[in-house]
Short mmCIF file of C-alpha atoms in Angstrom, two decimals:
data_model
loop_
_atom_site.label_atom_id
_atom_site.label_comp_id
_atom_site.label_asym_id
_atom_site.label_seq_id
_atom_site.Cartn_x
_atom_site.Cartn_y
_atom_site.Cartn_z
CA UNK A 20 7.08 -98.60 -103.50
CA UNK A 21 3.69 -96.53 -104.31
CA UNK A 22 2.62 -100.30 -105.93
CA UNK A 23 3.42 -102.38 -103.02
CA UNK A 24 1.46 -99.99 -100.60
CA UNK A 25 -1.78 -99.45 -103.29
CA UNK A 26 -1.65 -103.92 -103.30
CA UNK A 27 -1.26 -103.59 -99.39
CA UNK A 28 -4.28 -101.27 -98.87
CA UNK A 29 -6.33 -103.13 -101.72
CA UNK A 30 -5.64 -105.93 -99.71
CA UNK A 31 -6.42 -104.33 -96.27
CA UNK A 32 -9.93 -103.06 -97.72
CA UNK A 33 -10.58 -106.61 -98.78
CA UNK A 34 -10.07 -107.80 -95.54
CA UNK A 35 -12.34 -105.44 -93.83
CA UNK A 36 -15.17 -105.49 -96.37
CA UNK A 37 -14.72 -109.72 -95.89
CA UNK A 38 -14.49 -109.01 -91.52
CA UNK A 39 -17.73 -106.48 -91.86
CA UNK A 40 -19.74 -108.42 -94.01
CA UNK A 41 -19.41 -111.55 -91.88
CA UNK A 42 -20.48 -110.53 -89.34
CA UNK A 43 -22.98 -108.36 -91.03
CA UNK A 44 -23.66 -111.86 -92.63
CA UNK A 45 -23.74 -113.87 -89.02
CA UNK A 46 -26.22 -111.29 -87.08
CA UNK A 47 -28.99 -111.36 -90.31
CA UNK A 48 -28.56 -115.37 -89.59
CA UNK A 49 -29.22 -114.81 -85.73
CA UNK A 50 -32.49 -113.10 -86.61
CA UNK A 51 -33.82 -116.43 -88.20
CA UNK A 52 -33.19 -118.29 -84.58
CA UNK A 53 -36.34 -119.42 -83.15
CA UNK A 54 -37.57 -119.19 -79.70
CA UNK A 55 -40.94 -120.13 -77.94
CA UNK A 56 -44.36 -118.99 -78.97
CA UNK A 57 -44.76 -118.69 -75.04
CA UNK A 58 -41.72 -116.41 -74.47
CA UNK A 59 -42.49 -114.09 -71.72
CA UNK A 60 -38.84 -111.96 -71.54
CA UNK A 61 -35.90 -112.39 -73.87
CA UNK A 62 -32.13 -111.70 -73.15
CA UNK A 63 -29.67 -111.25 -75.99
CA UNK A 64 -26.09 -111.49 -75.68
CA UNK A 65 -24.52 -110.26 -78.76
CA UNK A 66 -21.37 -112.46 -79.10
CA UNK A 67 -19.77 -110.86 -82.23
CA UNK A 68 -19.90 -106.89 -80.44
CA UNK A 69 -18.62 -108.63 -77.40
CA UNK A 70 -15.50 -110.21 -79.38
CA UNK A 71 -14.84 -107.29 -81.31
CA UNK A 72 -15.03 -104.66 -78.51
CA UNK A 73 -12.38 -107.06 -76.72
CA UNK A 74 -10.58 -107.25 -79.68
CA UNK A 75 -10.06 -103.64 -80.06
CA UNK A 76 -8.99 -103.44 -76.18
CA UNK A 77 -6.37 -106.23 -76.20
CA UNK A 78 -4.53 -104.19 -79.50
CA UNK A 79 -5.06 -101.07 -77.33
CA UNK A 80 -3.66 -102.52 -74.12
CA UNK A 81 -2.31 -105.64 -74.47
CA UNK A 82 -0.41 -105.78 -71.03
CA UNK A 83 -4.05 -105.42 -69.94
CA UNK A 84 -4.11 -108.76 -70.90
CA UNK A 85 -0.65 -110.60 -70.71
CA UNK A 86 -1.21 -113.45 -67.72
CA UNK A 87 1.42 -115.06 -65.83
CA UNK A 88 0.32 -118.68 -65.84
CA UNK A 89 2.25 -121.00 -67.44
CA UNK A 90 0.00 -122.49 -69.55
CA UNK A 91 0.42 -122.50 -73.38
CA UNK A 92 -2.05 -121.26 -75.69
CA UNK A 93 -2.33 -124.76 -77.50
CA UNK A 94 -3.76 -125.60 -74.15
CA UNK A 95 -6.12 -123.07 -73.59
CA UNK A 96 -7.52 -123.40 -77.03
CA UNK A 97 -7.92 -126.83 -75.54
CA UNK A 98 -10.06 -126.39 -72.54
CA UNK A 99 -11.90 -123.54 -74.30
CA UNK A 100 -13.10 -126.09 -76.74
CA UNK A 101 -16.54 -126.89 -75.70
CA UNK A 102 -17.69 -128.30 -79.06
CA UNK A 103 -20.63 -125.61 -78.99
CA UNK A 104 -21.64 -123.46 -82.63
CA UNK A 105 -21.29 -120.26 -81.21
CA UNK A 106 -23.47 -117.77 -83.09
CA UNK A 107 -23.60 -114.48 -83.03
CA UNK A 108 -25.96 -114.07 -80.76
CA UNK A 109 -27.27 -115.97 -77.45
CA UNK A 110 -30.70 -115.52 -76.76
CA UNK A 111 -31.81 -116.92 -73.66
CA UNK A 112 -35.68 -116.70 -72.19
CA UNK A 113 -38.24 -117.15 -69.79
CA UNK A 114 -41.25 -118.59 -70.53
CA UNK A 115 -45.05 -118.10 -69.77
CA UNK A 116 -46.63 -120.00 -66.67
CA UNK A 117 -42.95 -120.68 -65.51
CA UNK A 118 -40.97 -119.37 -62.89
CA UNK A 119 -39.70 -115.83 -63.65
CA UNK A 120 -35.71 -116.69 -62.66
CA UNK A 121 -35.87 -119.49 -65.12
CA UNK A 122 -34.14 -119.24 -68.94
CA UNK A 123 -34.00 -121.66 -71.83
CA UNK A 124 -31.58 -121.77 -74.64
CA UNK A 125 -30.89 -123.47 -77.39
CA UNK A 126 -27.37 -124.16 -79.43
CA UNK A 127 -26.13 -125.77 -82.51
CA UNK A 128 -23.52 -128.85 -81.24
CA UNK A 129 -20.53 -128.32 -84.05
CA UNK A 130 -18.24 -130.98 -82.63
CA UNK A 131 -20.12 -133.68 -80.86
CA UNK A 132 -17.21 -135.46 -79.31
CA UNK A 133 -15.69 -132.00 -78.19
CA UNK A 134 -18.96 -131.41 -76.54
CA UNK A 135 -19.17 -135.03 -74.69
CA UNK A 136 -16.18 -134.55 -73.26
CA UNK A 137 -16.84 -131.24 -72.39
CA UNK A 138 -20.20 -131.46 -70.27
CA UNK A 139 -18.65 -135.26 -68.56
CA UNK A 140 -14.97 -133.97 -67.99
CA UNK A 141 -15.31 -129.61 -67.13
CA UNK A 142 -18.93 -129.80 -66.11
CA UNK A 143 -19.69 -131.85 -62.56
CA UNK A 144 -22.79 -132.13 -63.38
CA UNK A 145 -25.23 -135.84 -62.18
CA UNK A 146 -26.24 -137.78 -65.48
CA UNK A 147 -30.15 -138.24 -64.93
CA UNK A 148 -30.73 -139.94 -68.55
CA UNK A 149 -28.92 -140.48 -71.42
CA UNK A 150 -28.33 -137.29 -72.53
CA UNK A 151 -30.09 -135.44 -69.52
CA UNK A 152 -27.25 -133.89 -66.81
CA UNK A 153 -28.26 -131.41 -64.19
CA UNK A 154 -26.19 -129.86 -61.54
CA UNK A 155 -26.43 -131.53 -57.77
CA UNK A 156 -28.53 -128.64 -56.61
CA UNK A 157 -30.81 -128.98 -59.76
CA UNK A 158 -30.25 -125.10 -61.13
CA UNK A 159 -28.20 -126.46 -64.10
CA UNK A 160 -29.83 -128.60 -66.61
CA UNK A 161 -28.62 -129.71 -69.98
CA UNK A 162 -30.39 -132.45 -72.89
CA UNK A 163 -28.79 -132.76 -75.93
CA UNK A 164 -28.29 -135.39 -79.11
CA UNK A 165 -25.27 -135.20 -81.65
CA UNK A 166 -26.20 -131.83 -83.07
CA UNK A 167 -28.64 -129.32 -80.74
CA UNK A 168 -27.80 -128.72 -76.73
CA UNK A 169 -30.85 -127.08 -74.78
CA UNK A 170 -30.08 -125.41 -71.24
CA UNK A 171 -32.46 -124.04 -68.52
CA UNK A 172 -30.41 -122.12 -65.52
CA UNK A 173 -33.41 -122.21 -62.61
CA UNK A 174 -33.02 -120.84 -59.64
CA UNK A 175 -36.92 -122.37 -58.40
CA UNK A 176 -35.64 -125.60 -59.23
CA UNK A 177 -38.69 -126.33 -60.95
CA UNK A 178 -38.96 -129.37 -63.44
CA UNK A 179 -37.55 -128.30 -66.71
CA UNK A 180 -37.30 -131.62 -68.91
CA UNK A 181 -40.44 -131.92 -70.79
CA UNK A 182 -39.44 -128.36 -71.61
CA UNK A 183 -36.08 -128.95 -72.84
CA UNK A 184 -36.95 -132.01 -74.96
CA UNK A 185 -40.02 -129.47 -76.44
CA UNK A 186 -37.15 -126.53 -76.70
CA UNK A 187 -34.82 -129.31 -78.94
CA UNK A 188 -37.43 -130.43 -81.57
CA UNK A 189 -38.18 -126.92 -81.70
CA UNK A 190 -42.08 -127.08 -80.95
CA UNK A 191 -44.28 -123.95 -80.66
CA UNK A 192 -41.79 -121.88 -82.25
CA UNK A 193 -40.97 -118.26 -83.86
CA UNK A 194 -38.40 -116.47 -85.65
CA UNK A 195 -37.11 -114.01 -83.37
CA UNK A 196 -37.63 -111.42 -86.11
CA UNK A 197 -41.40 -112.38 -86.27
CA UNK A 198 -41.62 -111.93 -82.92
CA UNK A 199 -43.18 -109.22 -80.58
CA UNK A 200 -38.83 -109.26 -79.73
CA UNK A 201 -37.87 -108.08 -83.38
CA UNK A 202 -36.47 -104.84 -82.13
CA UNK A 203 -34.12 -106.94 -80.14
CA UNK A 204 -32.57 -108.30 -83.68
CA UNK A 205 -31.30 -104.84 -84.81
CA UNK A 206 -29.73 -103.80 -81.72
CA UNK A 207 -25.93 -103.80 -81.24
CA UNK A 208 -25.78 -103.52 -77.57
CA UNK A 209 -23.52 -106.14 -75.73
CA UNK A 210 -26.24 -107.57 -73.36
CA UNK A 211 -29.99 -106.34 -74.13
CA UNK A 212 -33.36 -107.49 -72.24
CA UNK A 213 -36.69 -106.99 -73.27
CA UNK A 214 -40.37 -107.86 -71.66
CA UNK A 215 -43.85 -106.70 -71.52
CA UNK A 216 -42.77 -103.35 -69.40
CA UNK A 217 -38.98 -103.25 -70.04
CA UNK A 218 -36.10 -102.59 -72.41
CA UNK A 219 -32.20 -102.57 -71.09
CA UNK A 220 -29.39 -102.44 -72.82
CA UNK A 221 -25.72 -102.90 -71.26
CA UNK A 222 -22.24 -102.15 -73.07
CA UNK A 223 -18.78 -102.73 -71.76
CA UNK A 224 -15.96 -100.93 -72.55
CA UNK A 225 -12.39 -99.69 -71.38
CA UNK A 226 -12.79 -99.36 -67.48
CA UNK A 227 -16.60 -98.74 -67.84
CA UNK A 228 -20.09 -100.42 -67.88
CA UNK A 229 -22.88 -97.95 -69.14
CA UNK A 230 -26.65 -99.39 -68.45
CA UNK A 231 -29.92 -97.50 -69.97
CA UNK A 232 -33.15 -99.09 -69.85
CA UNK A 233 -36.94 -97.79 -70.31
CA UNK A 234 -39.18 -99.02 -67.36
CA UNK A 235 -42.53 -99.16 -66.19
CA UNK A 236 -43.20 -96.43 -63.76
CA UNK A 237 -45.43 -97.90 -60.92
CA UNK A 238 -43.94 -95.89 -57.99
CA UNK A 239 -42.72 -91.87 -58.72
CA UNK A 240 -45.06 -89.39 -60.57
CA UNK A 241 -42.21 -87.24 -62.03
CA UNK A 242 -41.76 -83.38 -61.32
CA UNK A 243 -42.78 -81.70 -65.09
CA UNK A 244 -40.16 -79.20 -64.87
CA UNK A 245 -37.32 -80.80 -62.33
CA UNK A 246 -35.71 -78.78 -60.35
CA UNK A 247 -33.14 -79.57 -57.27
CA UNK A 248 -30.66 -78.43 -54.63
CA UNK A 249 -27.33 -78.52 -55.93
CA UNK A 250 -25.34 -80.58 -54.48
CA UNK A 251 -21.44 -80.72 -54.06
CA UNK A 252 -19.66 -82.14 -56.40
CA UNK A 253 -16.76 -83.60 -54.07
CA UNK A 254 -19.27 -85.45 -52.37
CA UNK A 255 -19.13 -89.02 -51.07
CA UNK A 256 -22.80 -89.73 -52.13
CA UNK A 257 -25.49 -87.40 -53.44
CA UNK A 258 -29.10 -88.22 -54.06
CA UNK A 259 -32.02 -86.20 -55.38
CA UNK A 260 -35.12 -87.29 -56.39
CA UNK A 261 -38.06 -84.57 -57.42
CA UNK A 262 -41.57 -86.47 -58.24
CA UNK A 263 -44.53 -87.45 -55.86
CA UNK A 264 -45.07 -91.19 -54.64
CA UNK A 265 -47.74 -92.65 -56.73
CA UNK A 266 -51.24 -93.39 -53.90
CA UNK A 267 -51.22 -96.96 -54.80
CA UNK A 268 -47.33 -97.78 -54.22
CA UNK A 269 -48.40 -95.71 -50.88
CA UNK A 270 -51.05 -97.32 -49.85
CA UNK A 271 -49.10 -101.16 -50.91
CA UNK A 272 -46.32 -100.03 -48.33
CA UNK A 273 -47.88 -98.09 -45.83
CA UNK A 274 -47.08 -99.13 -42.21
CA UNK A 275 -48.50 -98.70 -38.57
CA UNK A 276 -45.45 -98.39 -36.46
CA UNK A 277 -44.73 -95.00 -34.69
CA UNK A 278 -41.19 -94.73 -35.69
CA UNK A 279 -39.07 -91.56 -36.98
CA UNK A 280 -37.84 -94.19 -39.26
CA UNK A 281 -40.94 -96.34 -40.70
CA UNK A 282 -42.17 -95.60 -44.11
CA UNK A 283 -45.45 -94.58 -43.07
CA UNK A 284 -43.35 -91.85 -41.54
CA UNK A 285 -41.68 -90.79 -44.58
CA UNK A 286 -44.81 -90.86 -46.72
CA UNK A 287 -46.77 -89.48 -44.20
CA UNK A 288 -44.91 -86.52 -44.97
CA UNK A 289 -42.96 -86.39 -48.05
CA UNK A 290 -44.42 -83.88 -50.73
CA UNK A 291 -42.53 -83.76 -54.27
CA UNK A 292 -38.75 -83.52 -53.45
CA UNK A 293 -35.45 -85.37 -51.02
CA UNK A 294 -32.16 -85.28 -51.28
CA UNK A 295 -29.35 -86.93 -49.06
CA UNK A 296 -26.04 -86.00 -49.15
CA UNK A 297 -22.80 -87.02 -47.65
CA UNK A 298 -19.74 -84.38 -48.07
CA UNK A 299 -17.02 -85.95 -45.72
CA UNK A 300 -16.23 -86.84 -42.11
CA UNK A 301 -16.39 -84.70 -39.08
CA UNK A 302 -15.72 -85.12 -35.40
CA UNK A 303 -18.56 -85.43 -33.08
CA UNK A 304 -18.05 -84.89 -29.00
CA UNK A 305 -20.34 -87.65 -27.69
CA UNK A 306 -21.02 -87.73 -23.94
CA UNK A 307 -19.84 -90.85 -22.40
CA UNK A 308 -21.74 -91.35 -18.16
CA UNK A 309 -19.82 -93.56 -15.99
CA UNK A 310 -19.43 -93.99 -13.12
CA UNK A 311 -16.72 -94.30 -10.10
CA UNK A 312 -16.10 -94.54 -6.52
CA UNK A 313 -15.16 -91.29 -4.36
CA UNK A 314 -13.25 -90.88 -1.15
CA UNK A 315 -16.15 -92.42 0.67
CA UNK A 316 -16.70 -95.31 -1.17
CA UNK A 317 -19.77 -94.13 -2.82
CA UNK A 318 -20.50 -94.21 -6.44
CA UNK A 319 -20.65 -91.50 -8.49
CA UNK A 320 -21.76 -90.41 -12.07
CA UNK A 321 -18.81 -89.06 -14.62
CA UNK A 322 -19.11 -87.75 -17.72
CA UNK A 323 -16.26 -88.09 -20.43
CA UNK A 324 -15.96 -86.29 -23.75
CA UNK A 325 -15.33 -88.41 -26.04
CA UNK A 326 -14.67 -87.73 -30.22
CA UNK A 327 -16.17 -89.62 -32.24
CA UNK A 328 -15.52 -89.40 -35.95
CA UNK A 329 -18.74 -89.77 -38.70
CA UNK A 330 -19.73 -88.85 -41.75
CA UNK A 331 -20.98 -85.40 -42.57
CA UNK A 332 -24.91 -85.89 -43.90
CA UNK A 333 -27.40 -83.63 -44.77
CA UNK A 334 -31.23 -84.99 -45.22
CA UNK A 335 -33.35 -82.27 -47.00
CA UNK A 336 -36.88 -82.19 -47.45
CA UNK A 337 -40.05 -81.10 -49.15
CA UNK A 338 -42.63 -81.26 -45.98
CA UNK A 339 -44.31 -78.71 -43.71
CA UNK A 340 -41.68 -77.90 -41.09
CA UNK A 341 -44.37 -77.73 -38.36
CA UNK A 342 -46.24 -80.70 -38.39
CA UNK A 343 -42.69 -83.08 -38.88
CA UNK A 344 -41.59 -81.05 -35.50
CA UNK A 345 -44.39 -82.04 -33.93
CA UNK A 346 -44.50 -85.75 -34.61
CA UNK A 347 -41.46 -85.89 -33.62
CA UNK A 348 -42.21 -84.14 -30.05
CA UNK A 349 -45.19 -86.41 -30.02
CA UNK A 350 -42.79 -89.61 -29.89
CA UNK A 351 -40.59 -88.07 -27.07
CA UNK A 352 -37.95 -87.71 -30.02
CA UNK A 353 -36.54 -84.27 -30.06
CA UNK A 354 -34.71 -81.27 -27.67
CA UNK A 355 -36.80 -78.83 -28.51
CA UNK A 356 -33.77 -76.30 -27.22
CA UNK A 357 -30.83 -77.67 -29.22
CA UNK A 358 -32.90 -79.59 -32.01
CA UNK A 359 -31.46 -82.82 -31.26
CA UNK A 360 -32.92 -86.31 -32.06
CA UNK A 361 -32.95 -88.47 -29.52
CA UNK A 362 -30.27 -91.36 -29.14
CA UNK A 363 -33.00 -93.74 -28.90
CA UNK A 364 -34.09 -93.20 -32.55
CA UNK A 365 -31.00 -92.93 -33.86
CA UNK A 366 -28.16 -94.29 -31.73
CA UNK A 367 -25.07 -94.08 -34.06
CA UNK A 368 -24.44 -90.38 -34.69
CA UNK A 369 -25.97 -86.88 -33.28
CA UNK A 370 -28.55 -86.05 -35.70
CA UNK A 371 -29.95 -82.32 -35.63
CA UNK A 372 -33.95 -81.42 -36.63
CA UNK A 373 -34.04 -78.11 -38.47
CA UNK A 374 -37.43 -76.96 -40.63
CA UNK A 375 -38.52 -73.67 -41.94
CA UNK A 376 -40.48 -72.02 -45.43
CA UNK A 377 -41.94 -75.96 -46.09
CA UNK A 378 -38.55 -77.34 -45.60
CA UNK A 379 -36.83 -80.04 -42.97
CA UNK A 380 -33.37 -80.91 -42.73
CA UNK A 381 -31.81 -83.63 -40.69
CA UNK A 382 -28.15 -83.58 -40.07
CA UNK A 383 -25.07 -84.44 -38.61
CA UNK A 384 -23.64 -80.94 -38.79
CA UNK A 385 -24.91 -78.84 -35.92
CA UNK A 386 -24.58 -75.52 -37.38
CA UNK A 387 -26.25 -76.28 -40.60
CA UNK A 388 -29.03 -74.13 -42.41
CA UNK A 389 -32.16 -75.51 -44.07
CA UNK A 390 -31.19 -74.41 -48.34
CA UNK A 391 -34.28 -74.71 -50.48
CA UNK A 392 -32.91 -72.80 -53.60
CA UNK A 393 -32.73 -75.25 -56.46
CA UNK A 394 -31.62 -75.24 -60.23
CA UNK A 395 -33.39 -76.74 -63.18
CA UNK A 396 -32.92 -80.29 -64.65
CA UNK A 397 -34.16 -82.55 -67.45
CA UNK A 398 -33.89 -85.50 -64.46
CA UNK A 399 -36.37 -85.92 -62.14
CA UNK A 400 -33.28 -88.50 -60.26
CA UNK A 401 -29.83 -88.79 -59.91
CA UNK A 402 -27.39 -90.85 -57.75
CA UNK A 403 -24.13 -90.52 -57.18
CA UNK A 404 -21.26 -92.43 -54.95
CA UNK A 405 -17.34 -92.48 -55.26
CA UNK A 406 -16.18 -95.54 -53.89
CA UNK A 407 -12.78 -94.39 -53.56
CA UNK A 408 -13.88 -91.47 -50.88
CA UNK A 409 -16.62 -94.21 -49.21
CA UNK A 410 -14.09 -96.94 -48.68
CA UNK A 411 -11.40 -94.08 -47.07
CA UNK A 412 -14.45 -92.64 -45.01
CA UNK A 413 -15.30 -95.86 -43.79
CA UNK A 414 -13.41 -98.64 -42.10
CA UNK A 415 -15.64 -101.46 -42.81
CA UNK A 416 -13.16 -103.95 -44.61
CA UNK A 417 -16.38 -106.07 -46.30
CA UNK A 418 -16.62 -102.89 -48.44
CA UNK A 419 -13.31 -102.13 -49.14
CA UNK A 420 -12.91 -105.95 -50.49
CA UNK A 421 -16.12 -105.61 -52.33
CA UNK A 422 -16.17 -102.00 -53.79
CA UNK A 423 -12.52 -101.49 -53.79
CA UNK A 424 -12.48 -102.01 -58.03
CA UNK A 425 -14.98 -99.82 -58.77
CA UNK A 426 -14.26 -95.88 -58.74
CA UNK A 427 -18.12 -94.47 -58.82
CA UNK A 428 -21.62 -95.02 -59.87
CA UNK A 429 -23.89 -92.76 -61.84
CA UNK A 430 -27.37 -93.07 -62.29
CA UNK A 431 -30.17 -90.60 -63.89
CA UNK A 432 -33.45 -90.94 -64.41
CA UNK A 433 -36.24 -88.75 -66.25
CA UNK A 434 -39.93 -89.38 -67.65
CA UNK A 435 -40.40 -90.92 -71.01
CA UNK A 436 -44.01 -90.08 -71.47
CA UNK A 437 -47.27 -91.58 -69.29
CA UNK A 438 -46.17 -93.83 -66.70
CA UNK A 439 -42.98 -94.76 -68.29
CA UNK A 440 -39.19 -93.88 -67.19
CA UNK A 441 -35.46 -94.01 -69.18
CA UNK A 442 -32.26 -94.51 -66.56
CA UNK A 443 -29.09 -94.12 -67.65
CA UNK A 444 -26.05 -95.34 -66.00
CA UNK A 445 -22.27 -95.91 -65.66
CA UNK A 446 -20.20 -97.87 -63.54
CA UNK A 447 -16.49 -96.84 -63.49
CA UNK A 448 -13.46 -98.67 -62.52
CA UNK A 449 -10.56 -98.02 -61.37
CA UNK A 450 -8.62 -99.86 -63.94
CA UNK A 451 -9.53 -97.55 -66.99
CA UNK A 452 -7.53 -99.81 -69.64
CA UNK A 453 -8.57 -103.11 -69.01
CA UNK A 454 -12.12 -104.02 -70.74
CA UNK A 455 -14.60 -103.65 -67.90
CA UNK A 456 -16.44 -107.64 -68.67
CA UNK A 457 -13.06 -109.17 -68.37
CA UNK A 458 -12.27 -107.30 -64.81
CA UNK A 459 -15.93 -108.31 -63.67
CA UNK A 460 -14.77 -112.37 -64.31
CA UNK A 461 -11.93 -111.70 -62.56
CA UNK A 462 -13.71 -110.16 -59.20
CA UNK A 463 -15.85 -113.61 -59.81
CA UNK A 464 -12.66 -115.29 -60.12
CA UNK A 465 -11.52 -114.28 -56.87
CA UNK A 466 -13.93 -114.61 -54.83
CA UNK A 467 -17.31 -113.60 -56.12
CA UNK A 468 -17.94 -116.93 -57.61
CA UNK A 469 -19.51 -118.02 -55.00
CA UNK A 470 -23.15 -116.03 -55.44
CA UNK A 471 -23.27 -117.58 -58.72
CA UNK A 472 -23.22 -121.40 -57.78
CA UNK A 473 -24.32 -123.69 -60.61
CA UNK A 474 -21.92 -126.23 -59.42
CA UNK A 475 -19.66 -125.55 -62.60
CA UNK A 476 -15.90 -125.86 -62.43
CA UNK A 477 -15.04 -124.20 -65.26
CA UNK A 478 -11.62 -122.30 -65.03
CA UNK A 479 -11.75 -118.38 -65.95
CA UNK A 480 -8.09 -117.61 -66.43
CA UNK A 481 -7.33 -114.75 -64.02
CA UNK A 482 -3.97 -113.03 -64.34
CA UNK A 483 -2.20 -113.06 -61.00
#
């Protein structure tokens, strides 16, 4: 018995070093692809972490993944066979002096039959040479010959031919790994992007998408020490933001209209800190005037309370108390005895002016206080909804058919150094087995497809 399990384990760690090392074997290969001198942005999609992440969540939870069509898997296989050398990773790119929605790849053709049939029988796509095709629309372009395939997806619709044919004899050309991309080579990240001011990296797992990226910082001068109002943790949706807008991004937005609600309002006053918060929903009384006919005939005004349910939101602010009171006397906006805004500005829910010690709050809560005591943080932003509490608190159905997967969104950002920021995020579902890419292609599936229209009718299985 102890020699049949020491042969089974020998055999096991054969296996793995064999699995490890070819794909260890298959990623130093996909660092010798080559992509344009001229490449302005680069997006990686790293096949082999993709198939092994989905790997490990079908042995996890394979009811996750058990569909009820009756197709067998000989066929699948079948119409999965697009005749394409998949390697381990896709780049895709943009290119310099083109449009900036416009990427270019290139792929090895391992079955050229396979693939013939594939782009004349699953893709509708026009033939516009002999082995030119594009999409009706013109978004979707493919050349190939009997072993290379070039693709441009372009949303300008821009001429992309002389491109493609430069893109398949490989012309003006770089290893990846020679590259002002190489970093991109050595990351293991499911979906990374790179250009001159960015760097994002996206990774799905279980019930969960988590996005970080380093970005140029042309808007917020970040708080050194951040510090904010804390905020409840049951809330619907919580903001904060600590940092001053940046004069340029002021001056590039700034705006001449006398409204509570036009930028130049906020920026007008504004000083380093905001938050918004929504806790849950409340009744409002709103006043309802009408009017009906007395004894004599004559009409006369009626008021009727009405209640009116809305959410429960609290606007805080950084700003000198005084002056925002004032502008807002100055446009005929506020009661100065209850500190109401005026229906006119906003017309959907009472919303109550309070200010005091540098400090404004707007609110739907008419008893509310003005709280300016804050606690540290290494974030200078964070956002926060639950979509399970915003689609009960609301009863718009678009939402509730759009947002109804996901359970809530995180996102936090803090400086990383001179004019440069890192954001972290997650996206959770409410499905917390079922690998968070294949639930995505299913919301396409039904009913999402349609915002990504390149005229392709290839089936994604979705389990009914």
């Amino acid at each position: 018995m102890k020699k049949f399990l020491k042969i089974t384990a020998a055999i096991i760690l054969l296996l793995l070093v064999f699995y490890f090392g070819l794909f260890k074997y298959r990623q130093i290969q996909a660092g010798k692809i080559l992509i344009p001198v001229t490449t302005q942005t680069l997006l990686k999609i790293n096949v082999d972490e993709l198939y092994k992440t989905l790997a490990v969540s079908y042995l996890k939870h394979p009811s996750q993944y058990s569909g009820t069509d009756k197709k067998g898997i000989r066929e699948k296989i079948n119409d999965l066979n697009t005749g394409l050398k998949i390697p381990a990773n896709i780049y895709l790119y943009t290119l310099k002096g083109k449009a900036v929605n416009t990427f270019y790849t290139r792929l090895e053709i391992a079955d050229s039959l396979a693939f013939d049939t594939f782009i004349r029988k699953k893709l509708t796509l026009l033939k516009k040479d002999a082995h030119f095709f594009q999409s009706a629309d013109s978004t979707f372009c493919v050349l190939f010959n009997k072993t290379t395939v070039s693709f441009a997806f372009t949303m300008a619709k821009e001429p992309v031919k002389n491109l493609l044919y430069e893109i398949q004899d490989q012309k003006n050309m770089v290893k990846i790994s020679d590259s002002k991309f190489a970093q991109m080579t050595s990351l293991s990240d499911h979906l990374s992007f790179q250009n001159a001011e960015n760097l994002s990296r996206i990774n799905f797992t279980d019930g969960k998408i988590d996005f970080s990226g380093e970005f140029e910082n042309k808007w917020i001068e970040p708080a050194v020490q951040p510090r904010h109002r804390k905020l409840n943790s049951e809330s619907t949706v919580g903001i904060w933001l600590n940092g001053k807008i940046k004069p340029d991004f002021i001056k590039k937005n700034q705006t001449v209209n006398p409204s509570l609600l036009s930028k130049d309002s906020f920026f007008r006053f504004y000083k380093d800190y905001m938050d918004f918060e929504w806790t849950k929903t409340i009744t409002q009384v709103d006043t309802i005037v009408g009017y009906e006919y007395n004894e004599n005939f004559e009409q006369v005004e009626k008021k009727i309370l009405q209640d009116h349910k809305i959410p429960s939101v609290n606007v805080n602010l950084s700003a000198d108390d005084q002056a925002v009171g004032n502008y807002l006397k100055s446009l005929g906006a506020l009661d100065q005895s209850t500190g109401k805004i005026s229906s006119l500005m906003i017309p959907l829910y009472q919303v109550y002016f309070k200010g005091g010690k540098g400090n404004v709050l707007f609110t739907t809560v008419k008893d509310a206080k003005p709280d300016s005591k804050r606690v540290s943080s290494a974030d200078f932003f964070y956002f926060k909804v639950d979509f399970k509490k915003l689609i009960k608190q609301t009863s718009i159905p678009l939402i509730a058919d759009k947002l109804g997967t996901f359970s809530q969104l995180e996102i936090k950002a803090k400086s990383a150094g001179k004019d440069k920021i890192k954001l972290e995020s997650e996206l959770l579902f409410l499905n917390k087995d079922a690998n968070a890419l294949i639930q995505l292609l299913k919301m396409f599936k039904n009913g999402f497809n349609s915002s990504l229209n390149f005229n392709l009718s290839v089936d994604i299985p979705a389990r009914k």
